[in-house]
PDB file of C-alpha atoms in Angstrom:
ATOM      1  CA  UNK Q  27       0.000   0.000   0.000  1.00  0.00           C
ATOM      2  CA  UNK Q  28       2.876   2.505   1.044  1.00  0.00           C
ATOM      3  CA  UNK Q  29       4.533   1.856  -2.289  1.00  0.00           C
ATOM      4  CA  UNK Q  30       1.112   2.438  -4.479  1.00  0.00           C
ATOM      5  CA  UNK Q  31       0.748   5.459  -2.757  1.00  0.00           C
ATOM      6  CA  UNK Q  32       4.354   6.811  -3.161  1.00  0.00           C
ATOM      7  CA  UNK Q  33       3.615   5.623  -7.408  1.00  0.00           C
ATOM      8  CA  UNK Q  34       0.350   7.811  -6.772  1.00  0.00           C
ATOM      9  CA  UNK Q  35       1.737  10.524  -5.893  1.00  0.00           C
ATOM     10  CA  UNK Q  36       4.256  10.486  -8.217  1.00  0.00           C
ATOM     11  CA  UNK Q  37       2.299   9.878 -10.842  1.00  0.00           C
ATOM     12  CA  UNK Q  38      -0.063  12.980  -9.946  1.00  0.00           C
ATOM     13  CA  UNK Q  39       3.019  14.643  -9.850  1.00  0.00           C
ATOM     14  CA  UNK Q  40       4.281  14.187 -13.194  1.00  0.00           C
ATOM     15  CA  UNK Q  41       0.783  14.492 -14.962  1.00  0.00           C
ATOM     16  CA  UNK Q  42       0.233  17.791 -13.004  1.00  0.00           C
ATOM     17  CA  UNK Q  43       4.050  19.212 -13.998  1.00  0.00           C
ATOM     18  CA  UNK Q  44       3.218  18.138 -17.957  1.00  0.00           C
ATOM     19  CA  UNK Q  45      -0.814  19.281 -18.748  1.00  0.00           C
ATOM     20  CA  UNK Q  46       0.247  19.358 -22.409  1.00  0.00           C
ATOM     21  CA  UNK Q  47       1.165  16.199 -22.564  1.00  0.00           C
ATOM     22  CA  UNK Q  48      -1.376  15.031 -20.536  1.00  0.00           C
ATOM     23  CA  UNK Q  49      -3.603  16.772 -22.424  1.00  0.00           C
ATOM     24  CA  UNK Q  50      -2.478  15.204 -26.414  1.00  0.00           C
ATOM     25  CA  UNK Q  51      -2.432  11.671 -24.267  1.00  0.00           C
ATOM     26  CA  UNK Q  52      -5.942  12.162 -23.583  1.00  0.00           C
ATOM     27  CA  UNK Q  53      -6.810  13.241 -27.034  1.00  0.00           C
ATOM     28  CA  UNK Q  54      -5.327  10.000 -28.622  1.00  0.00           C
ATOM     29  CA  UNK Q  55      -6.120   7.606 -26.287  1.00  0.00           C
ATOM     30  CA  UNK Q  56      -9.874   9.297 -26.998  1.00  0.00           C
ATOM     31  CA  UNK Q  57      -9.103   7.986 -30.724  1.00  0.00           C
ATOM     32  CA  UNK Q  58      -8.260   4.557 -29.994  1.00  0.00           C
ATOM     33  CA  UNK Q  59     -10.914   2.812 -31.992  1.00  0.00           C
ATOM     34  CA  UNK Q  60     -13.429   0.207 -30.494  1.00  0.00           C
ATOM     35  CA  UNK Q  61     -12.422  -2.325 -33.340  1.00  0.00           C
ATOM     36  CA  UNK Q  62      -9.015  -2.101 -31.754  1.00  0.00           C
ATOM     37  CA  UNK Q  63      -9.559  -2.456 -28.491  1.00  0.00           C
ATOM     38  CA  UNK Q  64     -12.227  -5.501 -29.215  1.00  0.00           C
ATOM     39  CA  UNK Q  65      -8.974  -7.192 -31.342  1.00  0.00           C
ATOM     40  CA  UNK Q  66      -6.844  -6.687 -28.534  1.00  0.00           C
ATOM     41  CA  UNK Q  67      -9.089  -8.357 -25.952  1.00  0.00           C
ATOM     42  CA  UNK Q  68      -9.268 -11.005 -28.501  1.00  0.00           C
ATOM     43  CA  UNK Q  69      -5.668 -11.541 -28.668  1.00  0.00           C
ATOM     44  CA  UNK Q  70      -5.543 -11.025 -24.762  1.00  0.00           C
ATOM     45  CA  UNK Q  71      -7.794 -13.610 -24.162  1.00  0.00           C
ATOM     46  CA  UNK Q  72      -5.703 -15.846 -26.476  1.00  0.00           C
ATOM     47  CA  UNK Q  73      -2.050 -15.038 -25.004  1.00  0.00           C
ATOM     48  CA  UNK Q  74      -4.179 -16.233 -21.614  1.00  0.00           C
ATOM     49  CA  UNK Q  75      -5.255 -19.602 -22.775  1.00  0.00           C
ATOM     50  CA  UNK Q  76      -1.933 -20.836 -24.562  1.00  0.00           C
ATOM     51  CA  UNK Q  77      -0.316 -19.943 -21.332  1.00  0.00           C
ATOM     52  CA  UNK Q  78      -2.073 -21.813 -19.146  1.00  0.00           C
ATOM     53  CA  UNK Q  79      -1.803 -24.758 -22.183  1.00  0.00           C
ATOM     54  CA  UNK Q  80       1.875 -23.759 -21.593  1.00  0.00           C
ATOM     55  CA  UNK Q  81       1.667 -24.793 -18.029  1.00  0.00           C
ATOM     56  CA  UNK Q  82      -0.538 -27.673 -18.518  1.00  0.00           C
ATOM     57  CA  UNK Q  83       2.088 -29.115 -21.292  1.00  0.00           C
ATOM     58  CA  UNK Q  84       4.683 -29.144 -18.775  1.00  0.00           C
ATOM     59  CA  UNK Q  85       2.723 -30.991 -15.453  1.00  0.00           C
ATOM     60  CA  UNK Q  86       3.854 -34.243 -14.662  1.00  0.00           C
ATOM     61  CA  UNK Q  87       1.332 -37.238 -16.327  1.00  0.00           C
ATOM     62  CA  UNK Q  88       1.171 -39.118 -13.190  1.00  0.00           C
ATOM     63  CA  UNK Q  89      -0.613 -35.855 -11.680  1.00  0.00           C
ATOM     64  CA  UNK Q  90      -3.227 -36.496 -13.953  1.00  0.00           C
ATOM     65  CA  UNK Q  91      -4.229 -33.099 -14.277  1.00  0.00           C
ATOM     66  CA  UNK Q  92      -6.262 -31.758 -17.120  1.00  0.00           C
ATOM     67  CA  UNK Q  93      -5.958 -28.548 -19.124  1.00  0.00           C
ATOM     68  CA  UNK Q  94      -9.338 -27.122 -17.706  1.00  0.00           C
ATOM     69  CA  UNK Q  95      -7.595 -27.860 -13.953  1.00  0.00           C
ATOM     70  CA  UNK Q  96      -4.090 -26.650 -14.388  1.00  0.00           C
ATOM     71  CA  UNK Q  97      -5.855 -23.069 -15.891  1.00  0.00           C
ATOM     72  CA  UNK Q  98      -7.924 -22.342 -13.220  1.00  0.00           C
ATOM     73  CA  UNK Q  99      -4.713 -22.927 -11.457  1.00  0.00           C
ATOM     74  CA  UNK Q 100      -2.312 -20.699 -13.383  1.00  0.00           C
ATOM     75  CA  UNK Q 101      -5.163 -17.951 -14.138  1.00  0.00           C
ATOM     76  CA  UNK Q 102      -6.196 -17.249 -10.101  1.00  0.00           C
ATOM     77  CA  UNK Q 103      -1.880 -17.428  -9.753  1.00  0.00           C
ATOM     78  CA  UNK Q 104      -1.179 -14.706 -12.268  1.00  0.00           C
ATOM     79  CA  UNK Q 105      -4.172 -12.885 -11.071  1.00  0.00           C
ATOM     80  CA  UNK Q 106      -2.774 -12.758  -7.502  1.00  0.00           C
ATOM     81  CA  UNK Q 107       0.910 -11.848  -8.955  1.00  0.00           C
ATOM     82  CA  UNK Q 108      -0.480  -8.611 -10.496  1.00  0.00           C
ATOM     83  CA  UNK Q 109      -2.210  -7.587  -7.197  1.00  0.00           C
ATOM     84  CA  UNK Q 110       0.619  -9.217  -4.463  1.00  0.00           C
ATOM     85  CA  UNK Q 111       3.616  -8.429  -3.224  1.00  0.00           C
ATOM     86  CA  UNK Q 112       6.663 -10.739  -4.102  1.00  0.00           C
ATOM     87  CA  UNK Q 113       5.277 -13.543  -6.811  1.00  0.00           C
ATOM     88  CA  UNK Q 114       2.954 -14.620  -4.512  1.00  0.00           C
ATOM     89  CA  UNK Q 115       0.486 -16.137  -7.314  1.00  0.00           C
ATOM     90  CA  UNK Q 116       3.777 -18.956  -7.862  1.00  0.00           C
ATOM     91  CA  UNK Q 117       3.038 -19.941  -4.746  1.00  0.00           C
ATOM     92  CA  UNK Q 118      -1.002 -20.130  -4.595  1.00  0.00           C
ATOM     93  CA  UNK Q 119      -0.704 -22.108  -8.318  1.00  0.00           C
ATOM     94  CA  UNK Q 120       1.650 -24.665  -6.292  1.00  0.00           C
ATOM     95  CA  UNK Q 121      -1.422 -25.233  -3.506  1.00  0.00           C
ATOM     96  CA  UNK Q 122      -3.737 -25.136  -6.293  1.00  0.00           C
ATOM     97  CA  UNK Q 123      -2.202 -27.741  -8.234  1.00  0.00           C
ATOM     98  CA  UNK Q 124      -1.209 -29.772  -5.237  1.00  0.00           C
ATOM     99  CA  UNK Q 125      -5.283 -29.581  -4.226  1.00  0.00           C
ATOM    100  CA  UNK Q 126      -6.420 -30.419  -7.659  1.00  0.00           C
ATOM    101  CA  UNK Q 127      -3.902 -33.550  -7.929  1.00  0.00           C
ATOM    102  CA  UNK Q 128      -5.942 -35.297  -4.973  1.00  0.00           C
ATOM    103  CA  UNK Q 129      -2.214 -36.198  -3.773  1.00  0.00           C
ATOM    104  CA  UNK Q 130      -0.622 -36.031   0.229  1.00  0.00           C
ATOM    105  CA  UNK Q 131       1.671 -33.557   0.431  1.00  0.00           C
ATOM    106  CA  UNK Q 132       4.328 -35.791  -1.289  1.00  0.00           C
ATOM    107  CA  UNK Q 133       2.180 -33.724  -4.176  1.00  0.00           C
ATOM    108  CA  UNK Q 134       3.194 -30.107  -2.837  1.00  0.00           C
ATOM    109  CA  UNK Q 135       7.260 -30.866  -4.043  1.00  0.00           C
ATOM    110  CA  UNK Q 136       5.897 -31.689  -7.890  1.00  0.00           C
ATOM    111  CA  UNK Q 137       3.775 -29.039  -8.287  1.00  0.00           C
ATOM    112  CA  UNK Q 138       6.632 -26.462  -7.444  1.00  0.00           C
ATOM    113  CA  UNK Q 139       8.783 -28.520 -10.197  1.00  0.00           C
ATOM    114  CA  UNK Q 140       5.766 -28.005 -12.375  1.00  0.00           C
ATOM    115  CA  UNK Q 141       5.680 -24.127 -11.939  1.00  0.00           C
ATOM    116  CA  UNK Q 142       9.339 -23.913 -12.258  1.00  0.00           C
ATOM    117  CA  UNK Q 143       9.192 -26.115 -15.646  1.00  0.00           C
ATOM    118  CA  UNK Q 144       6.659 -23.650 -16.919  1.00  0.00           C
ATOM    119  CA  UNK Q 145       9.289 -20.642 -16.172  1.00  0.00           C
ATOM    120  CA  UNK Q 146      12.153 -21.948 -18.147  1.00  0.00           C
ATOM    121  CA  UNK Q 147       9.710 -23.176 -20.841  1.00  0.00           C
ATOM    122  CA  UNK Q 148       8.649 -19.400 -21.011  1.00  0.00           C
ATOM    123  CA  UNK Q 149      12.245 -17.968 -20.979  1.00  0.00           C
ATOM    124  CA  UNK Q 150      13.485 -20.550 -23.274  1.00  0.00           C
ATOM    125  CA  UNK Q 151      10.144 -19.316 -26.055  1.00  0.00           C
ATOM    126  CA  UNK Q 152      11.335 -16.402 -25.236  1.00  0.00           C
ATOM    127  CA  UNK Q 153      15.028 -16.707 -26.879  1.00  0.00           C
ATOM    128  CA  UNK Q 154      13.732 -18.581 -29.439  1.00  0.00           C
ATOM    129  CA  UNK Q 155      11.611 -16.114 -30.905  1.00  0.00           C
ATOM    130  CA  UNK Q 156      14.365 -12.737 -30.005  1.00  0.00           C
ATOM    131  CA  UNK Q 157      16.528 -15.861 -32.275  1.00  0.00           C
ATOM    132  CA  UNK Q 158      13.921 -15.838 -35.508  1.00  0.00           C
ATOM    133  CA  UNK Q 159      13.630 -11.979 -34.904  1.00  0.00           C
ATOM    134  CA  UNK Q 160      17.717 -11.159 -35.063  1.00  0.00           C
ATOM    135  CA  UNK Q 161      17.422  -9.718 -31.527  1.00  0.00           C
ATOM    136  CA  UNK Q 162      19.466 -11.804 -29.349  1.00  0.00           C
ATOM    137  CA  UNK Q 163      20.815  -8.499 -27.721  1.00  0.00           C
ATOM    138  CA  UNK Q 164      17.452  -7.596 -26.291  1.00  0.00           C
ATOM    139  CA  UNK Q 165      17.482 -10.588 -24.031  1.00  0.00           C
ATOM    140  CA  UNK Q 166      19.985  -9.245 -21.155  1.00  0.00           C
ATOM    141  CA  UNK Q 167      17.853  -7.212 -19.849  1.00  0.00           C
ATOM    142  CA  UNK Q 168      14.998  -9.140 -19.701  1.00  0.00           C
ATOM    143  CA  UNK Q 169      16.946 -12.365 -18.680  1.00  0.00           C
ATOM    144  CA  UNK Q 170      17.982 -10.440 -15.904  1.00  0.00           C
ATOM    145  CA  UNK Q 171      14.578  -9.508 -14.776  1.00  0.00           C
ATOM    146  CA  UNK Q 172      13.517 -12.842 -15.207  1.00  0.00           C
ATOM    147  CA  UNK Q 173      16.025 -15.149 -13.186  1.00  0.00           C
ATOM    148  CA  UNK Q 174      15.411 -12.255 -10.148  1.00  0.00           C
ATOM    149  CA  UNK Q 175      11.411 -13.046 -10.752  1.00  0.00           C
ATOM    150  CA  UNK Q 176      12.378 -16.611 -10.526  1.00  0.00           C
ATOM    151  CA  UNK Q 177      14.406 -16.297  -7.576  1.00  0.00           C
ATOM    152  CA  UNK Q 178      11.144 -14.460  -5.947  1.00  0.00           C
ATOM    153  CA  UNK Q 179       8.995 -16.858  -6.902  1.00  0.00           C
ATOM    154  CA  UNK Q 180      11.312 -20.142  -5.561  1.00  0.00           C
ATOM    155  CA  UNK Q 181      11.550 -18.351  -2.166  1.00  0.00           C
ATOM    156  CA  UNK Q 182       7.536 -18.308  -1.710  1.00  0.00           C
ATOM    157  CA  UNK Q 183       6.724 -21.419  -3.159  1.00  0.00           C
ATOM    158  CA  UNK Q 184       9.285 -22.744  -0.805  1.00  0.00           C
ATOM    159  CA  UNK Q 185       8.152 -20.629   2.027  1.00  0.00           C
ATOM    160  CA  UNK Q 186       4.827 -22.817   1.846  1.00  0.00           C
ATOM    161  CA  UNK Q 187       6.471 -25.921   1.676  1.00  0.00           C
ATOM    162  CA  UNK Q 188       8.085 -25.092   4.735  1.00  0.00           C
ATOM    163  CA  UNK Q 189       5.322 -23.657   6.746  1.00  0.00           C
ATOM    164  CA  UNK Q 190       3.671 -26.960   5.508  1.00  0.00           C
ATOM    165  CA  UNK Q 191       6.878 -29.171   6.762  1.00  0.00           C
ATOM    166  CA  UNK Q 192       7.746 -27.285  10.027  1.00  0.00           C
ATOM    167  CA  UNK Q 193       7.023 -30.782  12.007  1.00  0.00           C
ATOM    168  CA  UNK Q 194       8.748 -33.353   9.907  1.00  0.00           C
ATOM    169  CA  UNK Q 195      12.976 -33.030   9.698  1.00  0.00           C
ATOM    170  CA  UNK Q 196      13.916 -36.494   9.150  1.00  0.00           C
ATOM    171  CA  UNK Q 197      16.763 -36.783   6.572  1.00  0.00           C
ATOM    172  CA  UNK Q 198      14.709 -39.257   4.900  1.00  0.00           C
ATOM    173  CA  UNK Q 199      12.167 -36.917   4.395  1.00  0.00           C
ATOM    174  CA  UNK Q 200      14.091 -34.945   2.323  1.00  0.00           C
ATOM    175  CA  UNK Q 201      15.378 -36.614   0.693  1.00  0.00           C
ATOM    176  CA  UNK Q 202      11.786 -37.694  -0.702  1.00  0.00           C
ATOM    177  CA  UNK Q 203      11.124 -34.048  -0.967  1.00  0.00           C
ATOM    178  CA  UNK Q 204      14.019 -33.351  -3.243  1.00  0.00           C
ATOM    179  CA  UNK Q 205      12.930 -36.320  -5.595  1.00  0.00           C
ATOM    180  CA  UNK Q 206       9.455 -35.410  -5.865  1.00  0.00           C
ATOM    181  CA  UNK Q 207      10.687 -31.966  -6.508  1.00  0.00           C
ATOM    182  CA  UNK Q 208      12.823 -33.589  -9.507  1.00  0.00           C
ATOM    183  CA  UNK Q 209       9.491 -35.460 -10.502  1.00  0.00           C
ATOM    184  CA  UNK Q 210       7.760 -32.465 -10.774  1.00  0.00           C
ATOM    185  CA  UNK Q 211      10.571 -31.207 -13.410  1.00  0.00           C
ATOM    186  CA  UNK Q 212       9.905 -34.464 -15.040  1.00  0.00           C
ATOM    187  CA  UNK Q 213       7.898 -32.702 -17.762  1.00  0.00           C
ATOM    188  CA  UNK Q 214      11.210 -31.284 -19.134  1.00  0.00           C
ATOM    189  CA  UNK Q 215      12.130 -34.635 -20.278  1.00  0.00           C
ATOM    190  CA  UNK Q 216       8.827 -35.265 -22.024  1.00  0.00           C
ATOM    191  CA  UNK Q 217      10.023 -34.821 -25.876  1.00  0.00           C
ATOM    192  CA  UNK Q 218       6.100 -34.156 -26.828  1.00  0.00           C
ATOM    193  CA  UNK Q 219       5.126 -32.386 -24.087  1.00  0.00           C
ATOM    194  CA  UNK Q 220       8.173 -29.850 -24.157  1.00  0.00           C
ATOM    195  CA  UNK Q 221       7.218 -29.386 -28.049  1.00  0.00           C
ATOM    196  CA  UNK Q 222       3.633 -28.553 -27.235  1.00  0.00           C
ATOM    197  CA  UNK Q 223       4.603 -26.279 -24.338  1.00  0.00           C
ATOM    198  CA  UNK Q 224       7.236 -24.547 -26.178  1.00  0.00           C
ATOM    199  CA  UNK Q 225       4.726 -23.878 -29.124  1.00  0.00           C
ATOM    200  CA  UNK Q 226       2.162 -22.653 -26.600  1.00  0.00           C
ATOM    201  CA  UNK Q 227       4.986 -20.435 -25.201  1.00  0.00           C
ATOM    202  CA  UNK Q 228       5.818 -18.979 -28.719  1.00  0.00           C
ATOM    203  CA  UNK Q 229       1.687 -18.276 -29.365  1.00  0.00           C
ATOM    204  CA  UNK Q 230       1.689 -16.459 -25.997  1.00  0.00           C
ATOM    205  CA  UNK Q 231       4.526 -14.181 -26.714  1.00  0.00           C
ATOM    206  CA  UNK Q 232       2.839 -13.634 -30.581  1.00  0.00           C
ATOM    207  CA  UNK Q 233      -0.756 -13.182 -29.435  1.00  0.00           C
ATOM    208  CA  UNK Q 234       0.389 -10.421 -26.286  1.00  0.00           C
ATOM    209  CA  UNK Q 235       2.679  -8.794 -29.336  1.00  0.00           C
ATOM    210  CA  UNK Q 236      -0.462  -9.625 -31.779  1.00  0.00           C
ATOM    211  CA  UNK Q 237      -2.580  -6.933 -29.825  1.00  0.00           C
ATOM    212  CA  UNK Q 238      -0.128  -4.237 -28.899  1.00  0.00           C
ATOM    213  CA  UNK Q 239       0.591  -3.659 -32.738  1.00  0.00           C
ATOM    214  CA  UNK Q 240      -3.265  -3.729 -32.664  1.00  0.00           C
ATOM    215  CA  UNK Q 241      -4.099  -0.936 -30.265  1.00  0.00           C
ATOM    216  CA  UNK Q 242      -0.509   1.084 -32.033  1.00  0.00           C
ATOM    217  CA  UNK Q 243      -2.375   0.576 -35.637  1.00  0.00           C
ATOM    218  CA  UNK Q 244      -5.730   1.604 -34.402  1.00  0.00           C
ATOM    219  CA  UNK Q 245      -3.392   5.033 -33.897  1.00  0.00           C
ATOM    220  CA  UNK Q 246      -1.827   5.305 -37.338  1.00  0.00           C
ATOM    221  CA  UNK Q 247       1.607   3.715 -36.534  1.00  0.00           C
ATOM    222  CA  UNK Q 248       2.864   0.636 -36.926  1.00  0.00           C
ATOM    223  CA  UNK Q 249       5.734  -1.136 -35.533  1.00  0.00           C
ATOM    224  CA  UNK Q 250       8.158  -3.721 -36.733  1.00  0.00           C
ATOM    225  CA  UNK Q 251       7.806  -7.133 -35.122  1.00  0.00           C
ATOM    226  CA  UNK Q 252      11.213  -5.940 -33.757  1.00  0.00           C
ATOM    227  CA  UNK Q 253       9.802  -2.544 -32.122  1.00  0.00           C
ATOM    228  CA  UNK Q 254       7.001  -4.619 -30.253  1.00  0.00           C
ATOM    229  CA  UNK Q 255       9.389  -7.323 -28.772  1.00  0.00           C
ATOM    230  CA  UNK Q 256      11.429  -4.521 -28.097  1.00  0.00           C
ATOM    231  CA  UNK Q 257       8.575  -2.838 -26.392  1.00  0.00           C
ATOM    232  CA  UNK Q 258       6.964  -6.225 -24.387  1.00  0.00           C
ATOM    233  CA  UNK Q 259      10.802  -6.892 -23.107  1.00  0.00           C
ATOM    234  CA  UNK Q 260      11.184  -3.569 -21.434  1.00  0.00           C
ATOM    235  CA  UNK Q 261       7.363  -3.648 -20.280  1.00  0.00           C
ATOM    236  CA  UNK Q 262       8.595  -7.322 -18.848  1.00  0.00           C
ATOM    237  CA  UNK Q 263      11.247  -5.776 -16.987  1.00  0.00           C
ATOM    238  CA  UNK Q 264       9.304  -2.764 -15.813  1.00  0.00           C
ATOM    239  CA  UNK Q 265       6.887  -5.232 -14.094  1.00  0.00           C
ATOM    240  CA  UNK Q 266       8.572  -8.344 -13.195  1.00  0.00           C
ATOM    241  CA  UNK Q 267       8.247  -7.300  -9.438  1.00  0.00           C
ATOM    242  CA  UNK Q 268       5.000  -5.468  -8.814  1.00  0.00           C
ATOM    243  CA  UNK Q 269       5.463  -2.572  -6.634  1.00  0.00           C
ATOM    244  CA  UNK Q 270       2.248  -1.114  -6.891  1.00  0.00           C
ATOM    245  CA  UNK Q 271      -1.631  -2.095  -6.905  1.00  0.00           C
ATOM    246  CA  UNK Q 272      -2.364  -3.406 -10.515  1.00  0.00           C
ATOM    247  CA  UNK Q 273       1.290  -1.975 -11.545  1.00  0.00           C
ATOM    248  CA  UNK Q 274      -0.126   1.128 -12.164  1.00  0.00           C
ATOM    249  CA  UNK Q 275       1.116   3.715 -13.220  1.00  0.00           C
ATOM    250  CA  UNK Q 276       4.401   1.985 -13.437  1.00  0.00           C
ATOM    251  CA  UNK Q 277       2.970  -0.526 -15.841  1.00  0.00           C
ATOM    252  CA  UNK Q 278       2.566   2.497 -18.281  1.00  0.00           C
ATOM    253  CA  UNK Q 279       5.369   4.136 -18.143  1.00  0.00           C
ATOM    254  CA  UNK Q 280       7.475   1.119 -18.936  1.00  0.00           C
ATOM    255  CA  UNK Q 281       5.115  -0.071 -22.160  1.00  0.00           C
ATOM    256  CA  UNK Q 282       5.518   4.052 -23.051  1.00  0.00           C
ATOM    257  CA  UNK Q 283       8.917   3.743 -22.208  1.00  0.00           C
ATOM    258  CA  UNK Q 284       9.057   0.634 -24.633  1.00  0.00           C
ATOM    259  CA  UNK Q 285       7.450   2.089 -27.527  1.00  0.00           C
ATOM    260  CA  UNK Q 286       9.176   5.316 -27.046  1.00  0.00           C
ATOM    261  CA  UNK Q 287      12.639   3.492 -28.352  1.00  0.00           C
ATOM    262  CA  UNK Q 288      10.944   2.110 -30.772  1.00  0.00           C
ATOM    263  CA  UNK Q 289      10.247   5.455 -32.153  1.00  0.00           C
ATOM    264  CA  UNK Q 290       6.788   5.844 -31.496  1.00  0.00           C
ATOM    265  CA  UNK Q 291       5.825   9.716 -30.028  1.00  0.00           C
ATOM    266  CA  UNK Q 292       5.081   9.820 -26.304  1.00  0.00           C
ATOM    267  CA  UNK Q 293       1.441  10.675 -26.696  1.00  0.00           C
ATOM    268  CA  UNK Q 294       0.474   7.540 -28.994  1.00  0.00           C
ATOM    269  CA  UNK Q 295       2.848   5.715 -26.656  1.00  0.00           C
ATOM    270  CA  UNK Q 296       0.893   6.478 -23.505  1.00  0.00           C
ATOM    271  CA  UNK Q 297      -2.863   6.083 -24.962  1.00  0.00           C
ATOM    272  CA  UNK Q 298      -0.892   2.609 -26.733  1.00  0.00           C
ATOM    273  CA  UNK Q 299      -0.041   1.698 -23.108  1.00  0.00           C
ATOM    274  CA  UNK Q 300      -2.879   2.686 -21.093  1.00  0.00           C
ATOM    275  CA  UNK Q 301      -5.311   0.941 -23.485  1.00  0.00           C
ATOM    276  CA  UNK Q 302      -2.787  -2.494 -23.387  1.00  0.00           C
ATOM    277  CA  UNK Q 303      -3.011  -2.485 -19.738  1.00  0.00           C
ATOM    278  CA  UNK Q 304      -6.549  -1.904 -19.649  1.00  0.00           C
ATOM    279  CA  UNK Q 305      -7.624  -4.148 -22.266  1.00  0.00           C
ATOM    280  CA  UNK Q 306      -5.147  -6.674 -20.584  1.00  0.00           C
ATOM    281  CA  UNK Q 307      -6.795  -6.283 -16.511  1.00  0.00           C
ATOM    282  CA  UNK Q 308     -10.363  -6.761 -18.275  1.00  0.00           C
ATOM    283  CA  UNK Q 309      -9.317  -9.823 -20.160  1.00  0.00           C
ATOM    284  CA  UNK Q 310      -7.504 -11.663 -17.334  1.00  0.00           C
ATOM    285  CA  UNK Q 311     -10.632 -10.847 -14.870  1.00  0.00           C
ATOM    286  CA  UNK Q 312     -13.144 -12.002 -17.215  1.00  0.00           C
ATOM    287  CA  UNK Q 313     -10.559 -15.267 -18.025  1.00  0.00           C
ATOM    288  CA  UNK Q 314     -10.610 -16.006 -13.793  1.00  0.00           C
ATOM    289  CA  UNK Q 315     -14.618 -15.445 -13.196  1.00  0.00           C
ATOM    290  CA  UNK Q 316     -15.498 -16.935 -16.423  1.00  0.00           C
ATOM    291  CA  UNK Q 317     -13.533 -20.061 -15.370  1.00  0.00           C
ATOM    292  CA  UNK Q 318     -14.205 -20.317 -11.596  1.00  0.00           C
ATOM    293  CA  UNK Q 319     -17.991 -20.181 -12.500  1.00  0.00           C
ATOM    294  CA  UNK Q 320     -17.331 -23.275 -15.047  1.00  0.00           C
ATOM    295  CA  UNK Q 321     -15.085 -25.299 -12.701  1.00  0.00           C
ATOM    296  CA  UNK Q 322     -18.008 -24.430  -9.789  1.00  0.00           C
ATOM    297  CA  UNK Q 323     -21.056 -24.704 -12.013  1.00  0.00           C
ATOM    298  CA  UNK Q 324     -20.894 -29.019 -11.910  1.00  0.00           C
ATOM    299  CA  UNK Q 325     -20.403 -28.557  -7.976  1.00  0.00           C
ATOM    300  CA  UNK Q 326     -23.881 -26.425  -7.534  1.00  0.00           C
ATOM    301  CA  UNK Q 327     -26.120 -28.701 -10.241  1.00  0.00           C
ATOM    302  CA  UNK Q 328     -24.875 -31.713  -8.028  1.00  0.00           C
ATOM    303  CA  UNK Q 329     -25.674 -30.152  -4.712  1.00  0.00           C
TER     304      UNK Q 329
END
């Protein structure tokens, strides 16, 4: 809360030290067409899907999870992530996935493998497409951002596990744990499944690319493939440790930051990014209700 505030205020403070740019941001983000915004939500709702078919891909078989399962899972997680301190969504998806699994806590140590699996899976998609686009020299920065996200996210999915195994310390124990963590990477070994979740991790990055030059066309410019992985990798870093409510304002001002290298003028840039993270809040709170009140519907016709 202290640190949405101090973004708050700064925010306020910048918008009330700049009322012409304020003012042009305002009148373009006033022209961002409905068409756009409705093909962005689209694509949105798309990047969503393959990346919880991403996640799914890479979950042990002998959980025995389906795709339906493992979304609800990953959806409420990154929901939580955007509105918690410290990755705290990694850890929920691990309880999630350990619930759904019907295991004994022998299931909490695969599901962490299984949400670390679906983070190298999405830095790995991630070189391979900055490899097809010729920008291998954009990934520093956002490789850097990512292994500290990582880090975050290992410390409080293991801060669960250890709340959870406060009363058991027998070496033998462990030992167990550490193997069922290694069974939860298992998917990585999986030729087929690390296809499929690679290709679901290359649709993801294309589809959340697919409606930023959307919303940046429905303003008269349009960015190279190049300029909008440009763009998402600084808007990556800019986020990959939320610091305020909803990363707003910061959230902005790293897309507009983003675009703004890419050549695109500061105006267009901020209606661009204001309507991206808009457009991307909606679609991710729709995803979560829409699929809570499917995986809760069977419960209430049966009671």
């Amino acid at each position: 809360m202290l640190l949405s505030a101090i973004v708050a205020v700064g925010t306020g403070i910048v918008l009330a030290t700049h009322p012409a740019q304020v003012r042009a941001a305002l009148s373009q983000l006033m022209r961002v067409p409905m068409s756009a915004l409705v093909g962005a939500f689209v694509m949105v709702l798309g990047q969503l899907t393959v990346q919880s078919l991403r996640q799914w891909a890479v979950v042990p078989r002998d959980l025995a999870l389906g795709p339906v399962r493992v979304a609800h899972a990953f959806l409420l997680g990154e929901w939580l992530n955007v509105l918690a301190p410290a990755r705290t969504g990694d850890a929920l998806k691990v309880v999630l996935l350990r619930r759904e699994s019907g295991k004994s806590l022998g299931g909490v140590p695969s599901a962490i493998g299984a949400v670390l699996a679906d983070k190298v899976v999405d830095v790995v998609s991630l070189v391979l497409l900055c490899a097809a686009a010729g920008s291998i020299s954009l990934l520093w920065a956002r490789a850097q951002a990512r292994v500290f996200a990582a880090s975050l996210a290992a410390a409080a999915v293991l801060a669960v596990v250890a709340a959870m195994r406060l009363r058991s310390g027998s070496r033998e124990k462990h030992w167990t744990w550490m193997r069922d963590l290694g069974g939860g990477l298992s998917g990585l070994r999986d030729g087929p499944r690390v296809l499929a979740s690679l290709a679901f991790g290359l649709a993801s990055w294309v589809a959340e690319g697919g409606a930023l030059w959307l919303l940046c066309a429905g303003l008269g410019v349009a960015p190279t493939p190049s300029d909008i992985l440009l763009a998402l990798i600084v808007l990556n870093v800019g986020i990959s440790v939320p610091i305020s409510f909803a990363n707003l304002g910061v959230y902005e001002a790293a897309l507009a930051s983003g675009l703004g290298y890419a050549g695109v003028p500061l105006p267009t840039a901020l209606a661009v990014a204001v309507s991206h993270h808009g457009v991307e809040l909606l679609a991710q709170n729709v995803a979560v209700a829409g699929l809570s009140l499917s995986t809760r519907a069977p419960r209430w016709i049966n009671s």
